C-alpha atoms as a PDB file:
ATOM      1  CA  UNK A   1       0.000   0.000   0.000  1.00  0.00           C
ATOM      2  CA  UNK A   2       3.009   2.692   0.487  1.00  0.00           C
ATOM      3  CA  UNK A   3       4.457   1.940  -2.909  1.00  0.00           C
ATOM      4  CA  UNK A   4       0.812   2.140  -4.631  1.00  0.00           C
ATOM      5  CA  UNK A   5       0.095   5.291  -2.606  1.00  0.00           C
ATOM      6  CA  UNK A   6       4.155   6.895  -3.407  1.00  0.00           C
ATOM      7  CA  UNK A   7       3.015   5.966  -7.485  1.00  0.00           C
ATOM      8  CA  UNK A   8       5.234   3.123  -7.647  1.00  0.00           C
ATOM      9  CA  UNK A   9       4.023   0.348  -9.565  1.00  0.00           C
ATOM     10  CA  UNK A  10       5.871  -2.563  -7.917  1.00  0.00           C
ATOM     11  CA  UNK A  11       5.210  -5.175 -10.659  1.00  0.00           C
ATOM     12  CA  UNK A  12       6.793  -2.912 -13.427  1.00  0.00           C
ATOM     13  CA  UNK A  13       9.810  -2.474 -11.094  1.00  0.00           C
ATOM     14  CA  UNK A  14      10.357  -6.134 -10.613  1.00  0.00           C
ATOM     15  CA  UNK A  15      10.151  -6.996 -13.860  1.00  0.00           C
ATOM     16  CA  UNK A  16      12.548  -4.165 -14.976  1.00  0.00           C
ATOM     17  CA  UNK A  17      14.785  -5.296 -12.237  1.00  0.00           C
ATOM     18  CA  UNK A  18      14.915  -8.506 -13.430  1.00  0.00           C
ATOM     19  CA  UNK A  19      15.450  -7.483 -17.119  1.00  0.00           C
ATOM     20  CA  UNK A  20      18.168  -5.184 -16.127  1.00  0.00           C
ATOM     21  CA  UNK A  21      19.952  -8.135 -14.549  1.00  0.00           C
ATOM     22  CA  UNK A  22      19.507 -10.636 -17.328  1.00  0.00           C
ATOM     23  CA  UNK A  23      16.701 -12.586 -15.239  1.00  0.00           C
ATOM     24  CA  UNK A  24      13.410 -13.662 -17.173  1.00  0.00           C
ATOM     25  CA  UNK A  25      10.996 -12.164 -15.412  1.00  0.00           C
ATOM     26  CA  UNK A  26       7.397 -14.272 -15.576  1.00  0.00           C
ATOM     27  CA  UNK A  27       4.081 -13.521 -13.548  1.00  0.00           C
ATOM     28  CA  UNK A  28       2.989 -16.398 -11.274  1.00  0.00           C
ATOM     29  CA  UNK A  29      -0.227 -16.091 -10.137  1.00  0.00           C
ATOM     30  CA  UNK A  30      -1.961 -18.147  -7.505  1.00  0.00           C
ATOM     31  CA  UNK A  31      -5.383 -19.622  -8.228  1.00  0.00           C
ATOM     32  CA  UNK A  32      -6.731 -19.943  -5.092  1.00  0.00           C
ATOM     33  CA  UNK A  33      -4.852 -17.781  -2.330  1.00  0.00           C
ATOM     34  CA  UNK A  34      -7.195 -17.876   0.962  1.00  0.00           C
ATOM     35  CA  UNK A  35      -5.447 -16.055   4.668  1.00  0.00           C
ATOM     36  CA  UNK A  36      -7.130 -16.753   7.879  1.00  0.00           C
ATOM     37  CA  UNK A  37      -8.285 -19.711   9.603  1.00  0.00           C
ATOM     38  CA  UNK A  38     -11.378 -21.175   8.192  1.00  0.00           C
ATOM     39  CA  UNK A  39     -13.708 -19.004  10.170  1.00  0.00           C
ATOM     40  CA  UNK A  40     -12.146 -15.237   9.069  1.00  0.00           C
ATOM     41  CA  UNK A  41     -11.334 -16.153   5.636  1.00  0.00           C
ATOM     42  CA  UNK A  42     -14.410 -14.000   4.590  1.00  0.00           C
ATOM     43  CA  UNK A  43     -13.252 -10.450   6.009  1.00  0.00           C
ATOM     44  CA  UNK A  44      -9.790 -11.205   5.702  1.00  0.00           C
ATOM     45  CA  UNK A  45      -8.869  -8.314   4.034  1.00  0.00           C
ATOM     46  CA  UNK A  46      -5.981  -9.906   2.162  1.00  0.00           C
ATOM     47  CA  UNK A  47      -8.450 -12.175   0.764  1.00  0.00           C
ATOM     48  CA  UNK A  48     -10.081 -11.703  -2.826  1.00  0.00           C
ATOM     49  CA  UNK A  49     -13.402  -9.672  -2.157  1.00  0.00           C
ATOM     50  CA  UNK A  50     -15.343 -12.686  -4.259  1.00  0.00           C
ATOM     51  CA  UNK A  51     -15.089 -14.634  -0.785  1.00  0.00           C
ATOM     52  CA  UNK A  52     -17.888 -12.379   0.756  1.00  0.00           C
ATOM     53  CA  UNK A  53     -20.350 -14.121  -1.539  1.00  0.00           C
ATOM     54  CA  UNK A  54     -20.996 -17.656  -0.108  1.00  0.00           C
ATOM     55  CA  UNK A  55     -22.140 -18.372  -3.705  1.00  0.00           C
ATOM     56  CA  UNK A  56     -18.262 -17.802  -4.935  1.00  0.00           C
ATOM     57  CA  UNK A  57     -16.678 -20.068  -2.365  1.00  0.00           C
ATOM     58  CA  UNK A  58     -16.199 -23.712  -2.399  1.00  0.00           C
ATOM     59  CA  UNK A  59     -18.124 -25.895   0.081  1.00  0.00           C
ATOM     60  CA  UNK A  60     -14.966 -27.235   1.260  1.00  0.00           C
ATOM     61  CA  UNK A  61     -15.740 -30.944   0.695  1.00  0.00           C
ATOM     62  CA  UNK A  62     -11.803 -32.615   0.558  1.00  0.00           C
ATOM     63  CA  UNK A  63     -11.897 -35.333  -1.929  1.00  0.00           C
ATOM     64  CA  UNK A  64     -11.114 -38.495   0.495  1.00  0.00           C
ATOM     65  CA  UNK A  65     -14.767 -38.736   2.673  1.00  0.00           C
ATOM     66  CA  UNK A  66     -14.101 -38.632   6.079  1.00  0.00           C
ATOM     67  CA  UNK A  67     -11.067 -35.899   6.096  1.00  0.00           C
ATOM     68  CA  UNK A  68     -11.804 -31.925   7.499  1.00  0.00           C
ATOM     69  CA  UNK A  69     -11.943 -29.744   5.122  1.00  0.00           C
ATOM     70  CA  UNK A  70      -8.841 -27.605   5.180  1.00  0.00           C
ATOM     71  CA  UNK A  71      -7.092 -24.920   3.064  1.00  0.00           C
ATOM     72  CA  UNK A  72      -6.652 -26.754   0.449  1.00  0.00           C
ATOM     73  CA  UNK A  73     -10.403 -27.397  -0.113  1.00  0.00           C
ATOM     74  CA  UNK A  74     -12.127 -23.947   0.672  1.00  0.00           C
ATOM     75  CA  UNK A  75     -11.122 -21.191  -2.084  1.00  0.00           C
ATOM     76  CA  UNK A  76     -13.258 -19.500  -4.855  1.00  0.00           C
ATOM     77  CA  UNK A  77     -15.300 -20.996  -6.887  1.00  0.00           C
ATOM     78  CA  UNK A  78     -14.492 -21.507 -11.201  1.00  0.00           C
ATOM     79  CA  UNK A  79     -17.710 -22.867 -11.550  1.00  0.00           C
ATOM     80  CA  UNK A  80     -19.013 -19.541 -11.121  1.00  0.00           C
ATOM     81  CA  UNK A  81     -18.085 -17.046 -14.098  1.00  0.00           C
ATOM     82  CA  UNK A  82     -17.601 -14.095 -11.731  1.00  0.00           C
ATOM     83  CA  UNK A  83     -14.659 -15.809 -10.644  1.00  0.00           C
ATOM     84  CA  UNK A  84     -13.356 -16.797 -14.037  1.00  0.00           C
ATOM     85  CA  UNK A  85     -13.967 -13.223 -14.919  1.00  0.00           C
ATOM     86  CA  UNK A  86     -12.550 -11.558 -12.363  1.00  0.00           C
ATOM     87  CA  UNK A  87      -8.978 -13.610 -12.172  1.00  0.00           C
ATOM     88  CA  UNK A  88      -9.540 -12.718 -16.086  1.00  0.00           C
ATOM     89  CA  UNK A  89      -9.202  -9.369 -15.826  1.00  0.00           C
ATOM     90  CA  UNK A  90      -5.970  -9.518 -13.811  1.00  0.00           C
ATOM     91  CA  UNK A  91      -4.603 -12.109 -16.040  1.00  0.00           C
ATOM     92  CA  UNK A  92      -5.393  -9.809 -18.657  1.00  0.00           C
ATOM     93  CA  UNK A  93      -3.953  -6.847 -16.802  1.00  0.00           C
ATOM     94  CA  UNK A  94       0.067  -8.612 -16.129  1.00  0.00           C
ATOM     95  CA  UNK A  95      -0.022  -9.974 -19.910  1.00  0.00           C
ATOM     96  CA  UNK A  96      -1.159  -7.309 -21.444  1.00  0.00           C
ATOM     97  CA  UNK A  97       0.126  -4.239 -19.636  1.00  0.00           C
ATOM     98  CA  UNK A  98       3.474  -5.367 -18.261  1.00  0.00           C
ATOM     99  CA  UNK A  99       6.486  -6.558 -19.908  1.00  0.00           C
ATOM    100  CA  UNK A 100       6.361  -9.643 -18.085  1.00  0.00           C
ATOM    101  CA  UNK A 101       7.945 -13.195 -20.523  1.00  0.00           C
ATOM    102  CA  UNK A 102       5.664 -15.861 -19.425  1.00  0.00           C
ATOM    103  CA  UNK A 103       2.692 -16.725 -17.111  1.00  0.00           C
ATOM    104  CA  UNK A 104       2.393 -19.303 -14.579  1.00  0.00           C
ATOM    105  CA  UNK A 105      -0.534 -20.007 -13.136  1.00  0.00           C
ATOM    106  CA  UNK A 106      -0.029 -21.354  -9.509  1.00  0.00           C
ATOM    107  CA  UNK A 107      -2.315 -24.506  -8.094  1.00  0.00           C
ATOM    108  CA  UNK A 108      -0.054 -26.276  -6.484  1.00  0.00           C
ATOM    109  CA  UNK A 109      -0.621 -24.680  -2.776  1.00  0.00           C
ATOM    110  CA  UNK A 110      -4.855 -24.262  -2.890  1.00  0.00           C
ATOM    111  CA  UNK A 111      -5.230 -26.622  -5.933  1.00  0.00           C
ATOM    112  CA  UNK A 112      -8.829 -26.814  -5.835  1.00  0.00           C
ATOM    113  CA  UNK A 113     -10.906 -24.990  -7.776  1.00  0.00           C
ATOM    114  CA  UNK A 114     -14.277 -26.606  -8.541  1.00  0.00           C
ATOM    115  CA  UNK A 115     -15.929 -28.962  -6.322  1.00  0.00           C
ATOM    116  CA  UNK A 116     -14.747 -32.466  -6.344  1.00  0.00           C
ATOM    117  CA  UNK A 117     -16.163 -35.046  -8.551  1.00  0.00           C
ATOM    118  CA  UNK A 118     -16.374 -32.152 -10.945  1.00  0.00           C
ATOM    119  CA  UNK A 119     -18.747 -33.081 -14.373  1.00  0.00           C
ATOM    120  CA  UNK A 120     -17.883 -33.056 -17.813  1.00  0.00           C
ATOM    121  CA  UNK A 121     -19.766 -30.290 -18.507  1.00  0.00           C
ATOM    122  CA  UNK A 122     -17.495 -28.046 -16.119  1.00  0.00           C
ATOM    123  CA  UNK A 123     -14.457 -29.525 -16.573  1.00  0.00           C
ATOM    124  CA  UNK A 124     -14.534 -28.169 -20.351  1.00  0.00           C
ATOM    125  CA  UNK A 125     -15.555 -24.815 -19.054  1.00  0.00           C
ATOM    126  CA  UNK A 126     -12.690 -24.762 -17.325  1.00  0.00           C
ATOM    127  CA  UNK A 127     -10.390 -25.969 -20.301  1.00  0.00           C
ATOM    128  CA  UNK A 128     -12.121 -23.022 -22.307  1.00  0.00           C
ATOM    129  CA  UNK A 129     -11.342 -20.721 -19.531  1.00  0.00           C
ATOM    130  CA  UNK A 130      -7.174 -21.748 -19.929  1.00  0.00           C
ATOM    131  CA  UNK A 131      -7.990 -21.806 -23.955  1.00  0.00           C
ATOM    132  CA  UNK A 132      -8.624 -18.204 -23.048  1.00  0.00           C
ATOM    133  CA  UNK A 133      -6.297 -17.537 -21.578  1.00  0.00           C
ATOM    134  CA  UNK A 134      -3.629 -19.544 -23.837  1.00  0.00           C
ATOM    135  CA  UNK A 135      -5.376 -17.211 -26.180  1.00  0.00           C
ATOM    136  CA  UNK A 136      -4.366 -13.777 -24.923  1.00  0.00           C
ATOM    137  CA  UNK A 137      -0.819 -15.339 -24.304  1.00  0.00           C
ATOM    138  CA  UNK A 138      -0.466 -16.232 -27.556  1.00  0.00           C
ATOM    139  CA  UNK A 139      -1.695 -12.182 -28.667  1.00  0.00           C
ATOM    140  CA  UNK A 140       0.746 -10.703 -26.217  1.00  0.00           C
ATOM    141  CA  UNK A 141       3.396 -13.372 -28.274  1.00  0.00           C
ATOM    142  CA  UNK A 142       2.365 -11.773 -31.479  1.00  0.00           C
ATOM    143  CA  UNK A 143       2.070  -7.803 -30.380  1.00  0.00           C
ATOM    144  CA  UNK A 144       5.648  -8.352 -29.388  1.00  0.00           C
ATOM    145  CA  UNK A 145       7.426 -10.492 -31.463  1.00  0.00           C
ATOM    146  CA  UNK A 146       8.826 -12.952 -28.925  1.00  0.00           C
ATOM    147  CA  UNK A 147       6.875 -15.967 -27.480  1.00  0.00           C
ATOM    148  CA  UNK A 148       5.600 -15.790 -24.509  1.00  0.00           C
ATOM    149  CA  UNK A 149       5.278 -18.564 -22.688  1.00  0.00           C
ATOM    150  CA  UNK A 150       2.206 -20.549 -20.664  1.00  0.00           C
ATOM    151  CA  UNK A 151       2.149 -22.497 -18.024  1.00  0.00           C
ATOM    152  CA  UNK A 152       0.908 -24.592 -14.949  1.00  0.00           C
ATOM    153  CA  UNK A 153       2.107 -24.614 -11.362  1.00  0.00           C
ATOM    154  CA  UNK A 154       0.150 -28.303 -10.577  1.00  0.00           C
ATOM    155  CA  UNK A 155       0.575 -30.898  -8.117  1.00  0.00           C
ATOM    156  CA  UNK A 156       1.255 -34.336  -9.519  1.00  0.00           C
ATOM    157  CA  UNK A 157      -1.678 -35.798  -9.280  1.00  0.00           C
ATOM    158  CA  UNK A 158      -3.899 -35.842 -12.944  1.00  0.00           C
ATOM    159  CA  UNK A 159      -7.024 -37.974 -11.119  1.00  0.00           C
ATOM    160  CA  UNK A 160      -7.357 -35.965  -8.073  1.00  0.00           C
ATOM    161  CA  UNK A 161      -6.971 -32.501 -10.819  1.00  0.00           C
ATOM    162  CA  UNK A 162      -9.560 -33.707 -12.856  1.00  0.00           C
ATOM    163  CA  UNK A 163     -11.929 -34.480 -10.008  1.00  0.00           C
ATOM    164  CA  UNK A 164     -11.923 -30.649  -8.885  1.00  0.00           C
ATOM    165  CA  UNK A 165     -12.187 -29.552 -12.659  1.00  0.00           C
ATOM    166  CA  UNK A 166      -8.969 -29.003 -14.216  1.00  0.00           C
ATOM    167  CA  UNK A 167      -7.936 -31.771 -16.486  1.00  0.00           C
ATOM    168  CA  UNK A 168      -4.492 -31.734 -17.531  1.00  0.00           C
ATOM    169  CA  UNK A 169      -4.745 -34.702 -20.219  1.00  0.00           C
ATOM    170  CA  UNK A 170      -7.484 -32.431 -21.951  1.00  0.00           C
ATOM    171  CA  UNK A 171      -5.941 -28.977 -21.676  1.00  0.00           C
ATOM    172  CA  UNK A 172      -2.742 -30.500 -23.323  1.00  0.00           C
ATOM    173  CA  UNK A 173      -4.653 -32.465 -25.952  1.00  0.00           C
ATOM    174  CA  UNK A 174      -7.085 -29.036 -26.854  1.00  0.00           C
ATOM    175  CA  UNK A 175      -3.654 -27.070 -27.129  1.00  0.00           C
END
């Protein structure tokens, strides 16, 4: 908050930084981010302000029955296209607007995303969503001349990924 409020723009400075000092500087972002215990993650004010809305959140159901939910189960929502849209817009915002060479997007610590046992139905939403997304990268490759590299921060795991909606096998074969 000092740096935004003294006009300094720290992702810009990073990234020149890292230029300057012959480091390739990518934007990892992380998917699912919650702070707090389980009952303050809603006004946690680190926390995206999509968690306020119950409807945004995950139930927290872990994929083995019979274990707590924890942090790696509760998290937004990408069933819900307010949340697609909204981590959109900021994906838009680094790859677009900053001179950033690649884009990582982080699920390894929160992986889930969608509820377990995710259907067919959203699990190719959510390969659209990273279509999009391989889209805009692939723009941002073209508007500068020099690729610009896509990927996926993922534990190592494909079944228990596909469960909660992001299937790796399918996002590879789709491109």
């Amino acid at each position: 908050l000092d740096l935004l409020e003294a006009g300094v723009d720290w992702l810009a400075e990073a990234i020149a930084a890292c230029s300057q000092r012959q480091i390739t500087p990518w934007v990892s972002l992380r998917m699912n981010d919650p702070h707090g215990y389980l009952e303050k993650w809603v006004d946690n004010p680190t926390n995206c302000p999509l968690f306020k809305d119950p409807e945004n959140r995950l139930r927290g159901t872990p994929l083995r029955p019979g274990r707590h939910a924890d942090v790696l189960w509760v998290g937004l929502n990408y069933e819900r296209q307010a949340v697609r849209d909204y981590f959109f817009a900021m994906i838009r915002e680094v790859v677009m607007d900053y001179d950033a060479a690649g884009l990582e997007l982080d699920f390894l610590r929160t992986p889930a995303i969608c509820e377990p046992n995710a259907s067919q139905e959203t699990i190719d939403t959510i390969t659209d969503w990273i279509a999009e997304i391989r889209e805009l990268t692939q723009a941002r490759a073209q508007q500068t001349g020099r690729p610009f590299p896509f990927g996926l921060r993922i534990p190592a795991q494909l079944g228990a990924l596909r469960s909660i909606g992001l299937d790796v096998r399918q996002i590879v074969q789709a491109g």
